[in-house]
């Protein structure tokens, strides 16, 4: 789904850098290529300082810290691209699937404000609107245009635009996290295989979920449980500070099978057991929300559809045994997704590939597409 929130009508030069500004780190990716053939030019993660992540600084300070981090990194990495693609998600972004009586793309762009208003729970004047036409369907003898509507509150879009502009970049494409994940999935999938996949991108504050059926995201949801929810649970339980809790989380992760737990007992590894006991209820809550998205998908698309695979991405997918936990609890094959699987990365070293899923998807966009 080549999606752009109506703001800049694809301004900017041809060279484009993808910038995924998260709450834990900023990911930058530059690719060369098209279609299914891509080469990596750049992949870089910029960690955000702990005091910013744990929200100990005010929004104005945070903004200037992000801008200077980005500026430094662009200089260091000798990035010459002047245009950027970014994406938004969270509670200020709404995605709706609507079937309008048959309408052309041109006509819909002219009347989008009016047509979208009934479906958008925000004041229509306070949002940036975008749409994507999936295709035509016939329902009860009537031709309809199946459309994805997106409304993003202007202030959150503007916040990201400001960061780019003050860094010296032109915001060319403003996508939605879930659709960037879809783009990343598309360039990495095996040709000729039609599968129903759910991508779960576990960030620090947000987990983006998208269910893809035949190449199109059919259910898009953001869940407000992520890596930092796990960290906070550890902080509370062990009276630990943020850094200690992060370390514990990364060191131990989850113990899933009875065997794993027995081994930890045998080795007298109390820490691993205790940490897992605190992390598991959070993973359980996250799973509950994912279950709801899957149920919603089945209710919309019919029970005959079968989800074959869960792909885990985002920094949170680095948690030990998380894929085992998902496979066991969801009873669907779950695996860690490598966003660079089909990309020629030559000798570039990438530390935590799954962090880059959104940025890779954003990097497949270009300023010349319609
Ligand atoms: N090995 C690991 N084990 C457990 N958690 C990890 C590991 N590596 C990273 N994380 C967690 O992943 C999270 C960061 O993920 P990511 O970089 O995708 O977030 P983000 O995009 O910056 O945040 P968001 O999109 O939610 O604003 C952090 O909570 C971090 O602690
Ligand atoms: Mg993120």
PDB file of C-alpha atoms and ligand atoms in Angstrom, residues 20-27 45-46 48 53 62 89 160 177 201-208 223 225-231 242 245-253 279 313-320 322 352 354-358, ligand 1:
ATOM      1  CA  UNK A  20      11.770   6.095  11.941  1.00  0.00           C
ATOM      2  CA  UNK A  21      11.669   8.293  15.013  1.00  0.00           C
ATOM      3  CA  UNK A  22      10.785   5.977  17.892  1.00  0.00           C
ATOM      4  CA  UNK A  23      10.628   6.681  21.588  1.00  0.00           C
ATOM      5  CA  UNK A  24      13.649   4.455  22.305  1.00  0.00           C
ATOM      6  CA  UNK A  25      15.800   5.064  19.255  1.00  0.00           C
ATOM      7  CA  UNK A  26      15.846   6.630  15.807  1.00  0.00           C
ATOM      8  CA  UNK A  27      16.368   4.286  12.877  1.00  0.00           C
ATOM      9  CA  UNK A  45      20.345   3.294  14.866  1.00  0.00           C
ATOM     10  CA  UNK A  46      20.672   6.376  17.003  1.00  0.00           C
ATOM     11  CA  UNK A  48      17.934   8.144  22.520  1.00  0.00           C
ATOM     12  CA  UNK A  53      13.251   7.642  27.029  1.00  0.00           C
ATOM     13  CA  UNK A  62      13.223  16.394  23.909  1.00  0.00           C
ATOM     14  CA  UNK A  89       1.056   5.755  14.577  1.00  0.00           C
ATOM     15  CA  UNK A 160       7.678  15.093  13.182  1.00  0.00           C
ATOM     16  CA  UNK A 177       3.778   2.515  10.686  1.00  0.00           C
ATOM     17  CA  UNK A 201       6.133  -4.797  15.732  1.00  0.00           C
ATOM     18  CA  UNK A 202       7.004  -4.469  19.421  1.00  0.00           C
ATOM     19  CA  UNK A 203       8.423  -1.001  20.037  1.00  0.00           C
ATOM     20  CA  UNK A 204       9.113   0.665  23.353  1.00  0.00           C
ATOM     21  CA  UNK A 205       5.762   2.399  23.853  1.00  0.00           C
ATOM     22  CA  UNK A 206       3.660   1.042  21.027  1.00  0.00           C
ATOM     23  CA  UNK A 207       3.166  -2.361  19.449  1.00  0.00           C
ATOM     24  CA  UNK A 208       1.918  -2.029  15.877  1.00  0.00           C
ATOM     25  CA  UNK A 223      -1.477  -1.518  21.238  1.00  0.00           C
ATOM     26  CA  UNK A 225       1.991  -2.231  25.572  1.00  0.00           C
ATOM     27  CA  UNK A 226       5.625  -2.496  24.509  1.00  0.00           C
ATOM     28  CA  UNK A 227       9.195  -2.903  25.668  1.00  0.00           C
ATOM     29  CA  UNK A 228       8.896  -0.144  28.231  1.00  0.00           C
ATOM     30  CA  UNK A 229       5.868  -1.835  29.824  1.00  0.00           C
ATOM     31  CA  UNK A 230       8.108  -4.848  30.502  1.00  0.00           C
ATOM     32  CA  UNK A 231      10.848  -2.605  31.880  1.00  0.00           C
ATOM     33  CA  UNK A 242      15.423   2.087  34.633  1.00  0.00           C
ATOM     34  CA  UNK A 245      15.565  -3.138  34.742  1.00  0.00           C
ATOM     35  CA  UNK A 246      16.536  -2.840  31.055  1.00  0.00           C
ATOM     36  CA  UNK A 247      19.575  -5.007  31.709  1.00  0.00           C
ATOM     37  CA  UNK A 248      17.577  -7.672  33.541  1.00  0.00           C
ATOM     38  CA  UNK A 249      15.023  -7.766  30.767  1.00  0.00           C
ATOM     39  CA  UNK A 250      17.641  -8.207  28.054  1.00  0.00           C
ATOM     40  CA  UNK A 251      19.663 -10.742  30.012  1.00  0.00           C
ATOM     41  CA  UNK A 252      16.867 -13.120  30.956  1.00  0.00           C
ATOM     42  CA  UNK A 253      13.733 -12.630  28.889  1.00  0.00           C
ATOM     43  CA  UNK A 279       7.629 -10.435  32.324  1.00  0.00           C
ATOM     44  CA  UNK A 313       9.690  -7.255  14.648  1.00  0.00           C
ATOM     45  CA  UNK A 314      10.736  -4.172  16.601  1.00  0.00           C
ATOM     46  CA  UNK A 315      13.301  -3.951  19.364  1.00  0.00           C
ATOM     47  CA  UNK A 316      10.950  -5.852  21.671  1.00  0.00           C
ATOM     48  CA  UNK A 317      11.198  -8.913  19.407  1.00  0.00           C
ATOM     49  CA  UNK A 318      14.736  -9.229  20.790  1.00  0.00           C
ATOM     50  CA  UNK A 319      13.331 -10.527  24.060  1.00  0.00           C
ATOM     51  CA  UNK A 320      14.559 -14.053  24.672  1.00  0.00           C
ATOM     52  CA  UNK A 322       9.270 -14.294  22.801  1.00  0.00           C
ATOM     53  CA  UNK A 352      19.542  -5.778  15.745  1.00  0.00           C
ATOM     54  CA  UNK A 354      14.363  -6.586  13.530  1.00  0.00           C
ATOM     55  CA  UNK A 355      14.439  -3.003  14.874  1.00  0.00           C
ATOM     56  CA  UNK A 356      14.582  -1.737  11.307  1.00  0.00           C
ATOM     57  CA  UNK A 357      11.347  -3.140   9.890  1.00  0.00           C
ATOM     58  CA  UNK A 358       9.501   0.186   9.698  1.00  0.00           C
TER      59      UNK A 358
HETATM   60  N1  LIG B   1      17.364  -8.034  23.629  1.00  0.00           N
HETATM   61  C1  LIG B   1      16.250  -7.420  24.022  1.00  0.00           C
HETATM   62  N2  LIG B   1      15.427  -8.014  24.921  1.00  0.00           N
HETATM   63  C2  LIG B   1      14.299  -7.389  25.333  1.00  0.00           C
HETATM   64  N3  LIG B   1      13.910  -6.174  24.927  1.00  0.00           N
HETATM   65  C3  LIG B   1      14.698  -5.537  24.045  1.00  0.00           C
HETATM   66  C4  LIG B   1      15.905  -6.119  23.531  1.00  0.00           C
HETATM   67  N4  LIG B   1      16.472  -5.243  22.670  1.00  0.00           N
HETATM   68  C5  LIG B   1      15.662  -4.165  22.642  1.00  0.00           C
HETATM   69  N5  LIG B   1      14.604  -4.327  23.464  1.00  0.00           N
HETATM   70  C6  LIG B   1      13.522  -3.378  23.762  1.00  0.00           C
HETATM   71  O1  LIG B   1      12.949  -2.912  22.566  1.00  0.00           O
HETATM   72  C7  LIG B   1      12.383  -1.610  22.786  1.00  0.00           C
HETATM   73  C8  LIG B   1      12.817  -0.687  21.664  1.00  0.00           C
HETATM   74  O2  LIG B   1      12.274  -1.132  20.460  1.00  0.00           O
HETATM   75  P1  LIG B   1      12.172  -0.171  19.182  1.00  0.00           P
HETATM   76  O3  LIG B   1      13.502   0.347  18.847  1.00  0.00           O
HETATM   77  O4  LIG B   1      11.417  -0.922  18.150  1.00  0.00           O
HETATM   78  O5  LIG B   1      11.285   1.000  19.815  1.00  0.00           O
HETATM   79  P2  LIG B   1      10.962   2.434  19.222  1.00  0.00           P
HETATM   80  O6  LIG B   1      10.640   2.294  17.789  1.00  0.00           O
HETATM   81  O7  LIG B   1      12.040   3.398  19.537  1.00  0.00           O
HETATM   82  O8  LIG B   1       9.692   2.803  20.110  1.00  0.00           O
HETATM   83  P3  LIG B   1       8.190   3.188  19.712  1.00  0.00           P
HETATM   84  O9  LIG B   1       7.980   2.853  18.287  1.00  0.00           O
HETATM   85  O10 LIG B   1       7.333   2.383  20.626  1.00  0.00           O
HETATM   86  O11 LIG B   1       8.091   4.633  20.004  1.00  0.00           O
HETATM   87  C9  LIG B   1      12.902  -1.137  24.137  1.00  0.00           C
HETATM   88  O12 LIG B   1      11.882  -1.247  25.102  1.00  0.00           O
HETATM   89  C10 LIG B   1      14.038  -2.121  24.441  1.00  0.00           C
HETATM   90  O13 LIG B   1      14.235  -2.335  25.811  1.00  0.00           O
END
